[in-house]
C-alpha cells in the first residue's frame, strides 16, 4: 500500500496550511467572540483555489481529487473551524452542481462559486421536523407552466444567509416517497427566500447557521439537478463525499489542539518537572496522538476510494464516525491537560472543544453513520 502523496497534493496541502496560518488562525479567537462572518477570508481562500479543490478545471476549479481536498480541509480546520465548515459545504455544493447540472447550468454557477463571486454555496436539505430522517421533508415544489414554486422551511443551513447559490431539496411527488424528492439550484437573492432566524450556537461562531423560509420561490426547470425525483439519492451521494470533508475538519481541529497541548505540557511545570514527564499526562497524549493518526488514515482511505471511483459510502461513514468521536475525546484530553487554563478563553482549547462538538452532528450524526455502516454490513461484501 502506497501512503505517499503526489507533488500536486503536497502543494495543495502547503497552500492550505499557509493560508490557515496566515489568514485564519490569527483572527480565529476574535471571530469566536464577535461572530463576524469571514467574508474577506472566503474571498482570499477562493483566490487560492480552495473553494473548488476537487472541481474540474474546465469549471474554474483546481481539478484535484478528494485526497487533496481532504488534506486542505484538515489544514483549514486547524486554522479556524468556522471558516472550514463554510468551505466544506461550498465545495460540496460546487461539486454537486458540477456533476449533476446541465452543462450550461453548471457553467452558470460553478465558476462563480469557485472564484468567490457568490461568496459560498449552501446545502438546504434539513428542515425543522426532518434532520436525520431526511426523506421526511415537507418543503414542496409544484410545477406551474415551465416553472417550479418552492414552499417550506429549511433548518441548520450553514451559510444560508450568505450563500449566493443554494441547493434546495423539495418534495415533487408525495406518493413516490424517496423517489419523489427533487434538488433545485436556488439563487441566494431569489424572491420569496428569506432568513427567518440565525442560530446562537455553542461553537463555530464565525459560521452562520440559518433557518430559511421559501414562500413560493420560483425556479426554472433547467435548475433541477439530475432530474425530477432523483434528489434523494443525490443528497446521499453528496453527503458521502461531504462526510470526508467533515472528518477532515475534525482531524484538523484535534491536531491544532494536540499540538498546542504538547507545547504546553513541555513548558508547564508541576512537582519539579514539565507535566509531559508525568505518566498520567504522557498516556493521555499518547492515546490522543494514536487516535489522531488512525482518524487521519481512515479519512484519507475514504478519500482515496472516492478518488479511485470505488464505493466509499461505508468508508466515509466509518471515517466520520471515528474521527469526529475521537477528535472530541482528543480536545477533552487537551483541556484536561491544561487544567484551569484549558477552561478559559486565554488558550484556544475551550474553543476547539466547542467547535469540534458540531462535527458529531452535522452531515449525519454519529448515530446515522452507525446506521449507514450497519446497513452496509447487512448487505454483505
Ligand atoms: N448513495 C446513493 N443512493 C443512496 C445512498 C447513497 N449513499 N444511500 C441511500 N441511497 C438510496 C437508496 O439506494 C434508496 O434508493 P431506492 O429507493 O432507489 O432503492 C434510497 O436512497 C433510499 O434509501 P434508504 O432506504 O436507505 O433511505 P432512508 O430514508 O432509510 O435514509 C439515511 C437513509 C442514511 C438515514 C439518510 O436519511 C441520511 O443520511 N440521513 C442523515 C441526513 C444528513 O446527513 N443530513 C445532514 C444535513 S446537511 C448538513 O449538515 C450540511 C451542513 O450545513 C453542515
Tab-separated table of C-alpha atoms and ligand atoms in Angstrom:
chain	number	residue	atom	x	y	z
A	1	UNK	CA	0.000	0.000	0.000
A	2	UNK	CA	1.356	3.381	-1.033
A	3	UNK	CA	0.931	6.145	1.545
A	4	UNK	CA	2.891	8.772	-0.371
A	5	UNK	CA	1.325	11.976	-1.666
A	6	UNK	CA	1.860	13.433	-5.123
A	7	UNK	CA	3.657	16.754	-5.684
A	8	UNK	CA	0.312	18.383	-6.524
A	9	UNK	CA	-1.343	17.058	-3.362
A	10	UNK	CA	1.577	18.315	-1.265
A	11	UNK	CA	1.274	21.705	-2.957
A	12	UNK	CA	-2.445	21.972	-2.107
A	13	UNK	CA	-1.646	20.928	1.473
A	14	UNK	CA	1.096	23.582	1.753
A	15	UNK	CA	-1.143	26.253	0.227
A	16	UNK	CA	-3.946	25.476	2.683
A	17	UNK	CA	-1.529	25.315	5.629
A	18	UNK	CA	-0.022	28.664	4.748
A	19	UNK	CA	-3.484	30.231	4.281
A	20	UNK	CA	-4.687	28.766	7.583
A	21	UNK	CA	-1.659	30.100	9.468
A	22	UNK	CA	-1.522	33.491	7.766
A	23	UNK	CA	-5.212	34.325	7.197
A	24	UNK	CA	-7.321	32.224	9.553
A	25	UNK	CA	-5.576	31.349	12.828
A	26	UNK	CA	-4.582	34.921	13.834
A	27	UNK	CA	-8.241	36.060	13.833
A	28	UNK	CA	-9.930	32.849	14.985
A	29	UNK	CA	-10.238	33.825	18.669
A	30	UNK	CA	-11.586	37.291	17.835
A	31	UNK	CA	-14.082	35.810	15.362
A	32	UNK	CA	-15.254	33.388	18.050
A	33	UNK	CA	-16.137	36.400	20.235
A	34	UNK	CA	-17.541	38.717	17.549
A	35	UNK	CA	-19.323	36.070	15.450
A	36	UNK	CA	-18.254	38.014	12.372
A	37	UNK	CA	-18.792	36.133	9.112
A	38	UNK	CA	-15.429	35.504	7.338
A	39	UNK	CA	-16.283	37.338	4.124
A	40	UNK	CA	-12.760	38.557	3.433
A	41	UNK	CA	-11.203	35.222	4.346
A	42	UNK	CA	-13.503	33.301	1.984
A	43	UNK	CA	-12.601	35.697	-0.826
A	44	UNK	CA	-8.893	35.112	-0.198
A	45	UNK	CA	-9.343	31.343	0.002
A	46	UNK	CA	-11.266	31.481	-3.296
A	47	UNK	CA	-8.340	33.321	-4.858
A	48	UNK	CA	-6.063	30.486	-3.738
A	49	UNK	CA	-8.370	27.906	-5.364
A	50	UNK	CA	-9.561	26.462	-2.053
A	51	UNK	CA	-13.289	26.847	-2.802
A	52	UNK	CA	-13.039	24.367	-5.637
A	53	UNK	CA	-10.189	21.962	-4.917
A	54	UNK	CA	-11.971	18.950	-6.438
A	55	UNK	CA	-13.955	20.892	-9.061
A	56	UNK	CA	-12.891	20.294	-12.699
A	57	UNK	CA	-10.531	22.895	-14.166
A	58	UNK	CA	-12.993	23.480	-17.026
A	59	UNK	CA	-15.388	24.950	-14.440
A	60	UNK	CA	-12.738	27.072	-12.737
A	61	UNK	CA	-11.718	24.544	-10.085
A	62	UNK	CA	-8.269	23.235	-9.185
A	63	UNK	CA	-9.074	19.894	-10.813
A	64	UNK	CA	-7.578	17.969	-7.910
A	65	UNK	CA	-9.211	14.947	-6.294
A	66	UNK	CA	-10.737	14.098	-2.926
A	67	UNK	CA	-7.332	13.366	-1.321
A	68	UNK	CA	-6.078	16.900	-1.991
A	69	UNK	CA	-9.434	18.242	-0.829
A	70	UNK	CA	-9.247	16.267	2.432
A	71	UNK	CA	-5.675	17.464	3.086
A	72	UNK	CA	-6.786	21.073	2.517
A	73	UNK	CA	-9.760	20.686	4.861
A	74	UNK	CA	-7.518	19.305	7.608
A	75	UNK	CA	-5.324	22.407	7.370
A	76	UNK	CA	-8.258	24.839	7.307
A	77	UNK	CA	-9.882	23.051	10.266
A	78	UNK	CA	-6.645	23.506	12.175
A	79	UNK	CA	-6.648	27.237	11.336
A	80	UNK	CA	-10.284	28.109	12.057
A	81	UNK	CA	-13.064	25.516	12.175
A	82	UNK	CA	-15.727	28.159	11.459
A	83	UNK	CA	-14.206	29.069	8.120
A	84	UNK	CA	-13.510	25.400	7.340
A	85	UNK	CA	-17.173	24.399	7.583
A	86	UNK	CA	-18.234	27.142	5.159
A	87	UNK	CA	-15.506	25.995	2.751
A	88	UNK	CA	-16.514	22.354	3.143
A	89	UNK	CA	-20.194	22.967	2.378
A	90	UNK	CA	-19.340	25.281	-0.520
A	91	UNK	CA	-17.036	22.685	-2.082
A	92	UNK	CA	-19.761	20.045	-1.689
A	93	UNK	CA	-22.310	22.293	-3.434
A	94	UNK	CA	-19.900	23.239	-6.245
A	95	UNK	CA	-19.099	19.563	-6.879
A	96	UNK	CA	-22.778	18.634	-6.741
A	97	UNK	CA	-23.707	21.229	-9.362
A	98	UNK	CA	-20.629	20.474	-11.493
A	99	UNK	CA	-21.530	16.784	-11.711
A	100	UNK	CA	-25.307	16.923	-11.907
A	101	UNK	CA	-26.443	20.124	-13.614
A	102	UNK	CA	-26.854	20.538	-17.372
A	103	UNK	CA	-23.504	21.739	-18.786
A	104	UNK	CA	-24.737	25.288	-19.459
A	105	UNK	CA	-26.246	25.497	-15.951
A	106	UNK	CA	-23.033	24.204	-14.396
A	107	UNK	CA	-21.167	26.937	-16.295
A	108	UNK	CA	-23.677	29.487	-14.971
A	109	UNK	CA	-22.990	28.666	-11.298
A	110	UNK	CA	-19.829	26.709	-10.605
A	111	UNK	CA	-17.113	29.158	-11.764
A	112	UNK	CA	-18.736	31.931	-9.674
A	113	UNK	CA	-18.932	29.647	-6.622
A	114	UNK	CA	-15.299	28.707	-7.002
A	115	UNK	CA	-13.957	32.222	-7.636
A	116	UNK	CA	-15.819	33.687	-4.651
A	117	UNK	CA	-18.180	35.939	-6.624
A	118	UNK	CA	-21.132	34.144	-4.956
A	119	UNK	CA	-19.318	34.147	-1.555
A	120	UNK	CA	-20.104	30.452	-0.998
A	121	UNK	CA	-22.717	27.728	-1.511
A	122	UNK	CA	-25.275	26.265	0.896
A	123	UNK	CA	-26.850	22.809	1.165
A	124	UNK	CA	-30.517	23.076	2.147
A	125	UNK	CA	-31.702	19.567	2.986
A	126	UNK	CA	-32.681	19.575	6.691
A	127	UNK	CA	-35.924	21.015	7.989
A	128	UNK	CA	-37.300	21.862	11.428
A	129	UNK	CA	-39.050	18.452	11.525
A	130	UNK	CA	-36.612	16.366	9.476
A	131	UNK	CA	-32.881	16.124	10.115
A	132	UNK	CA	-31.657	12.534	10.393
A	133	UNK	CA	-34.783	11.294	8.606
A	134	UNK	CA	-34.074	13.429	5.573
A	135	UNK	CA	-36.791	11.837	3.433
A	136	UNK	CA	-39.471	13.131	5.835
A	137	UNK	CA	-39.059	16.668	4.482
A	138	UNK	CA	-42.172	18.771	3.908
A	139	UNK	CA	-40.943	21.514	1.585
A	140	UNK	CA	-42.874	21.120	-1.641
A	141	UNK	CA	-42.221	22.101	-5.242
A	142	UNK	CA	-45.200	22.499	-7.526
A	143	UNK	CA	-44.916	22.851	-11.277
A	144	UNK	CA	-46.764	25.742	-12.915
A	145	UNK	CA	-46.062	26.008	-16.610
A	146	UNK	CA	-42.312	25.810	-17.082
A	147	UNK	CA	-41.584	26.959	-13.532
A	148	UNK	CA	-41.425	25.248	-10.151
A	149	UNK	CA	-42.650	27.025	-6.993
A	150	UNK	CA	-40.906	26.001	-3.769
A	151	UNK	CA	-42.659	26.423	-0.420
A	152	UNK	CA	-41.467	25.365	3.024
A	153	UNK	CA	-38.764	25.865	5.639
A	154	UNK	CA	-35.151	24.707	5.901
A	155	UNK	CA	-33.194	24.397	9.133
A	156	UNK	CA	-29.487	24.341	10.189
A	157	UNK	CA	-28.334	25.721	6.854
A	158	UNK	CA	-24.639	26.544	7.039
A	159	UNK	CA	-24.031	29.960	5.365
A	160	UNK	CA	-27.757	30.014	4.460
A	161	UNK	CA	-27.918	33.810	4.860
A	162	UNK	CA	-24.715	34.459	2.880
A	163	UNK	CA	-24.666	31.917	0.090
A	164	UNK	CA	-25.063	33.173	-3.462
A	165	UNK	CA	-26.282	29.742	-4.540
A	166	UNK	CA	-28.133	27.081	-2.605
A	167	UNK	CA	-29.143	23.554	-3.469
A	168	UNK	CA	-32.635	23.088	-2.024
A	169	UNK	CA	-34.446	19.763	-1.767
A	170	UNK	CA	-38.234	19.619	-2.094
A	171	UNK	CA	-40.974	17.027	-2.472
A	172	UNK	CA	-42.325	16.907	-6.015
A	173	UNK	CA	-44.392	13.725	-5.589
A	174	UNK	CA	-45.519	12.730	-2.080
A	175	UNK	CA	-46.688	9.262	-3.092
A	176	UNK	CA	-43.306	8.354	-4.602
A	177	UNK	CA	-41.548	8.833	-1.204
A	178	UNK	CA	-37.737	8.798	-1.753
A	179	UNK	CA	-38.261	8.904	-5.494
A	180	UNK	CA	-40.461	11.982	-5.187
A	181	UNK	CA	-37.727	14.317	-3.908
A	182	UNK	CA	-36.001	16.753	-6.259
A	183	UNK	CA	-32.935	19.003	-5.894
A	184	UNK	CA	-33.098	22.585	-7.228
A	185	UNK	CA	-30.474	25.309	-7.566
A	186	UNK	CA	-31.825	28.460	-5.931
A	187	UNK	CA	-30.063	31.844	-6.123
A	188	UNK	CA	-29.330	33.407	-2.732
A	189	UNK	CA	-31.277	36.513	-3.711
A	190	UNK	CA	-34.351	34.648	-5.014
A	191	UNK	CA	-37.683	36.387	-4.445
A	192	UNK	CA	-39.570	34.644	-1.622
A	193	UNK	CA	-36.430	33.254	0.044
A	194	UNK	CA	-35.938	34.796	3.499
A	195	UNK	CA	-33.852	34.203	6.590
A	196	UNK	CA	-36.244	33.519	9.477
A	197	UNK	CA	-33.583	33.092	12.135
A	198	UNK	CA	-29.842	32.852	12.743
A	199	UNK	CA	-28.839	30.309	15.376
A	200	UNK	CA	-26.887	31.232	18.506
A	201	UNK	CA	-24.563	28.240	18.800
A	202	UNK	CA	-22.213	26.613	21.334
A	203	UNK	CA	-19.288	26.984	18.922
A	204	UNK	CA	-18.400	27.736	15.296
A	205	UNK	CA	-19.368	31.339	15.948
A	206	UNK	CA	-17.781	32.571	12.717
A	207	UNK	CA	-20.023	30.265	10.701
A	208	UNK	CA	-23.633	31.322	10.205
A	209	UNK	CA	-26.412	28.781	10.618
A	210	UNK	CA	-29.761	29.880	9.240
A	211	UNK	CA	-33.380	28.894	9.226
A	212	UNK	CA	-34.753	29.728	5.800
A	213	UNK	CA	-38.304	30.182	4.608
A	214	UNK	CA	-39.287	29.589	0.990
A	215	UNK	CA	-42.545	31.275	0.095
A	216	UNK	CA	-43.350	30.378	-3.485
A	217	UNK	CA	-39.742	30.691	-4.681
A	218	UNK	CA	-39.775	30.288	-8.453
A	219	UNK	CA	-37.155	28.100	-10.095
A	220	UNK	CA	-36.799	27.185	-13.753
A	221	UNK	CA	-36.968	23.560	-14.906
A	222	UNK	CA	-33.361	23.799	-16.103
A	223	UNK	CA	-32.192	24.400	-12.493
A	224	UNK	CA	-33.100	20.843	-11.438
A	225	UNK	CA	-30.143	18.609	-10.628
A	226	UNK	CA	-30.052	15.116	-12.153
A	227	UNK	CA	-33.798	15.081	-12.967
A	228	UNK	CA	-37.151	15.190	-11.197
A	229	UNK	CA	-37.359	12.598	-8.402
A	230	UNK	CA	-33.595	11.977	-8.340
A	231	UNK	CA	-32.862	14.328	-5.450
A	232	UNK	CA	-32.745	11.930	-2.506
A	233	UNK	CA	-30.014	9.657	-3.763
A	234	UNK	CA	-28.183	12.766	-4.993
A	235	UNK	CA	-28.236	14.137	-1.432
A	236	UNK	CA	-26.944	10.808	-0.118
A	237	UNK	CA	-24.099	10.753	-2.658
A	238	UNK	CA	-23.164	14.354	-1.875
A	239	UNK	CA	-23.199	13.602	1.854
A	240	UNK	CA	-20.949	10.569	1.351
A	241	UNK	CA	-18.344	12.995	-0.030
A	242	UNK	CA	-19.243	15.732	2.460
A	243	UNK	CA	-18.556	13.343	5.335
A	244	UNK	CA	-14.936	13.046	4.188
A	245	UNK	CA	-14.772	16.860	4.434
A	246	UNK	CA	-16.210	16.939	7.966
A	247	UNK	CA	-13.994	14.061	9.074
A	248	UNK	CA	-11.034	16.090	7.773
A	249	UNK	CA	-12.257	19.215	9.541
A	250	UNK	CA	-12.490	17.317	12.860
A	251	UNK	CA	-8.972	15.923	12.370
A	252	UNK	CA	-7.699	19.458	11.737
A	253	UNK	CA	-9.323	20.856	14.886
A	254	UNK	CA	-7.967	17.988	17.002
A	255	UNK	CA	-4.494	18.299	15.504
A	256	UNK	CA	-4.367	22.001	16.354
A	257	UNK	CA	-5.485	21.296	19.936
A	258	UNK	CA	-2.979	18.471	20.345
A	259	UNK	CA	-0.048	20.498	19.000
A	260	UNK	CA	-0.890	23.327	21.403
A	261	UNK	CA	-1.167	20.818	24.278
A	262	UNK	CA	2.169	19.140	23.548
A	263	UNK	CA	3.811	22.602	23.681
A	264	UNK	CA	2.006	23.425	26.917
A	265	UNK	CA	2.848	20.084	28.535
A	266	UNK	CA	6.527	20.612	27.715
A	267	UNK	CA	6.577	24.036	29.393
A	268	UNK	CA	4.192	23.731	32.333
A	269	UNK	CA	5.963	22.512	35.465
A	270	UNK	CA	4.454	20.627	38.392
A	271	UNK	CA	6.245	18.683	41.112
A	272	UNK	CA	9.585	19.934	39.770
A	273	UNK	CA	9.294	18.818	36.136
A	274	UNK	CA	7.361	19.513	32.925
A	275	UNK	CA	3.966	17.833	33.151
A	276	UNK	CA	4.689	15.818	29.976
A	277	UNK	CA	7.088	13.777	32.136
A	278	UNK	CA	4.242	12.647	34.350
A	279	UNK	CA	2.876	9.345	33.115
A	280	UNK	CA	-0.729	10.412	33.669
A	281	UNK	CA	-0.248	13.212	31.115
A	282	UNK	CA	2.017	11.258	28.764
A	283	UNK	CA	-0.557	8.443	28.492
A	284	UNK	CA	-3.303	10.890	27.551
A	285	UNK	CA	-1.079	12.439	24.885
A	286	UNK	CA	-0.103	9.010	23.541
A	287	UNK	CA	-3.763	7.994	23.208
A	288	UNK	CA	-4.630	11.306	21.562
A	289	UNK	CA	-1.787	11.019	19.023
A	290	UNK	CA	-2.798	7.428	18.199
A	291	UNK	CA	-6.476	8.339	17.681
A	292	UNK	CA	-5.438	11.277	15.527
A	293	UNK	CA	-3.273	9.084	13.324
A	294	UNK	CA	-5.995	6.435	12.951
A	295	UNK	CA	-8.612	9.058	12.077
A	296	UNK	CA	-6.280	10.682	9.546
A	297	UNK	CA	-5.595	7.352	7.837
A	298	UNK	CA	-9.289	6.389	7.757
A	299	UNK	CA	-10.199	9.762	6.280
A	300	UNK	CA	-7.541	9.579	3.581
A	301	UNK	CA	-8.501	5.975	2.813
A	302	UNK	CA	-12.115	7.053	2.216
A	303	UNK	CA	-10.837	9.917	0.042
A	304	UNK	CA	-8.577	7.518	-1.878
A	305	UNK	CA	-11.523	5.184	-2.557
A	306	UNK	CA	-13.575	8.126	-3.851
A	307	UNK	CA	-10.640	9.242	-5.990
A	308	UNK	CA	-10.316	5.731	-7.446
A	309	UNK	CA	-14.074	5.772	-8.183
A	310	UNK	CA	-14.613	2.791	-5.880
A	311	UNK	CA	-17.580	2.536	-3.470
A	312	UNK	CA	-16.780	4.748	-0.481
A	313	UNK	CA	-20.051	5.368	1.373
A	314	UNK	CA	-19.167	2.891	4.134
A	315	UNK	CA	-15.560	4.112	4.394
A	316	UNK	CA	-16.678	7.745	4.622
A	317	UNK	CA	-19.219	6.905	7.337
A	318	UNK	CA	-16.593	4.956	9.314
A	319	UNK	CA	-14.046	7.754	8.921
A	320	UNK	CA	-16.510	10.436	10.040
A	321	UNK	CA	-17.724	8.343	12.970
A	322	UNK	CA	-14.226	7.548	14.214
A	323	UNK	CA	-12.609	10.917	13.518
A	324	UNK	CA	-15.314	13.120	14.993
A	325	UNK	CA	-15.887	10.993	18.104
A	326	UNK	CA	-12.146	10.788	18.750
A	327	UNK	CA	-11.492	14.427	17.868
A	328	UNK	CA	-13.950	15.264	20.631
A	329	UNK	CA	-12.072	12.977	23.054
A	330	UNK	CA	-8.726	14.443	21.979
A	331	UNK	CA	-9.950	18.004	22.631
A	332	UNK	CA	-11.303	16.887	26.001
A	333	UNK	CA	-7.939	15.313	26.927
A	334	UNK	CA	-6.218	18.529	25.798
A	335	UNK	CA	-8.495	20.600	28.014
A	336	UNK	CA	-7.869	18.273	30.963
A	337	UNK	CA	-4.091	18.564	30.499
A	338	UNK	CA	-4.375	22.371	30.505
A	339	UNK	CA	-6.327	22.216	33.783
A	340	UNK	CA	-7.986	25.520	34.645
A	341	UNK	CA	-6.180	27.228	31.753
A	342	UNK	CA	-7.995	24.929	29.358
A	343	UNK	CA	-11.354	26.138	30.614
A	344	UNK	CA	-10.757	29.832	29.962
A	345	UNK	CA	-10.515	31.814	26.748
A	346	UNK	CA	-6.808	32.696	27.178
A	347	UNK	CA	-5.964	29.369	25.491
A	348	UNK	CA	-7.571	28.043	22.284
A	349	UNK	CA	-8.587	24.702	23.791
A	350	UNK	CA	-12.080	25.520	25.063
A	351	UNK	CA	-12.899	26.914	21.598
A	352	UNK	CA	-11.622	23.730	19.940
A	353	UNK	CA	-13.841	21.655	22.241
A	354	UNK	CA	-16.910	23.791	21.473
A	355	UNK	CA	-16.176	23.877	17.732
A	356	UNK	CA	-15.464	20.167	17.342
A	357	UNK	CA	-18.720	19.183	19.062
A	358	UNK	CA	-20.742	20.043	15.942
A	359	UNK	CA	-18.806	17.562	13.807
A	360	UNK	CA	-20.536	14.697	15.646
A	361	UNK	CA	-23.872	16.121	14.498
A	362	UNK	CA	-23.808	17.786	11.083
A	363	UNK	CA	-23.667	15.962	7.760
A	364	UNK	CA	-25.122	12.983	9.612
A	365	UNK	CA	-24.935	12.360	13.352
A	366	UNK	CA	-22.687	9.612	14.697
A	367	UNK	CA	-25.828	7.509	15.109
A	368	UNK	CA	-26.649	7.943	11.394
A	369	UNK	CA	-23.072	6.961	10.472
A	370	UNK	CA	-23.521	3.773	12.523
A	371	UNK	CA	-26.802	3.131	10.726
A	372	UNK	CA	-25.140	3.565	7.318
A	373	UNK	CA	-22.275	1.251	8.365
A	374	UNK	CA	-24.617	-1.397	9.789
A	375	UNK	CA	-26.834	-1.379	6.680
A	376	UNK	CA	-23.747	-1.872	4.511
A	377	UNK	CA	-22.673	-4.795	6.738
A	378	UNK	CA	-26.065	-6.435	6.289
A	379	UNK	CA	-25.788	-6.054	2.506
A	380	UNK	CA	-22.526	-8.008	2.624
A	381	UNK	CA	-19.319	-7.556	0.620
B	1	LIG	N1	-25.786	6.886	-2.397
B	1	LIG	C1	-26.737	6.793	-3.354
B	1	LIG	N2	-28.002	6.424	-3.093
B	1	LIG	C2	-28.314	6.126	-1.801
B	1	LIG	C3	-27.356	6.204	-0.757
B	1	LIG	C4	-26.045	6.590	-1.103
B	1	LIG	N3	-25.090	6.679	-0.182
B	1	LIG	N4	-27.948	5.861	0.392
B	1	LIG	C5	-29.230	5.561	0.103
B	1	LIG	N5	-29.460	5.733	-1.226
B	1	LIG	C6	-30.682	5.472	-1.975
B	1	LIG	C7	-31.100	4.025	-1.768
B	1	LIG	O1	-30.472	3.173	-2.708
B	1	LIG	C8	-32.584	4.085	-1.979
B	1	LIG	O2	-32.853	4.119	-3.362
B	1	LIG	P1	-34.069	3.234	-3.976
B	1	LIG	O3	-35.310	3.757	-3.316
B	1	LIG	O4	-33.991	3.510	-5.433
B	1	LIG	O5	-33.758	1.823	-3.585
B	1	LIG	C9	-32.971	5.451	-1.410
B	1	LIG	O6	-31.760	6.235	-1.430
B	1	LIG	C10	-33.495	5.390	-0.009
B	1	LIG	O7	-32.509	4.802	0.808
B	1	LIG	P2	-32.798	4.385	2.310
B	1	LIG	O8	-33.987	3.451	2.337
B	1	LIG	O9	-31.536	3.896	2.912
B	1	LIG	O10	-33.254	5.785	2.965
B	1	LIG	P3	-33.678	6.161	4.457
B	1	LIG	O11	-34.848	7.061	4.404
B	1	LIG	O12	-33.772	4.927	5.297
B	1	LIG	O13	-32.471	7.103	4.941
B	1	LIG	C11	-30.326	7.674	5.851
B	1	LIG	C12	-31.152	6.764	4.910
B	1	LIG	C13	-28.912	7.130	5.714
B	1	LIG	C14	-30.772	7.590	7.287
B	1	LIG	C15	-30.412	9.127	5.344
B	1	LIG	O14	-31.693	9.688	5.582
B	1	LIG	C16	-29.381	10.029	5.973
B	1	LIG	O15	-28.204	10.048	5.556
B	1	LIG	N6	-29.769	10.824	6.986
B	1	LIG	C17	-28.898	11.856	7.533
B	1	LIG	C18	-29.065	13.140	6.771
B	1	LIG	C19	-27.883	14.027	6.919
B	1	LIG	O16	-26.733	13.605	6.919
B	1	LIG	N7	-28.145	15.319	6.998
B	1	LIG	C20	-27.128	16.279	7.036
B	1	LIG	C21	-27.690	17.588	6.653
B	1	LIG	S1	-26.659	18.522	5.624
B	1	LIG	C22	-25.547	19.299	6.619
B	1	LIG	O17	-25.389	19.008	7.765
B	1	LIG	C23	-24.744	20.293	5.881
B	1	LIG	C24	-24.303	21.447	6.677
B	1	LIG	O18	-24.823	22.532	6.520
B	1	LIG	C25	-23.118	21.320	7.585
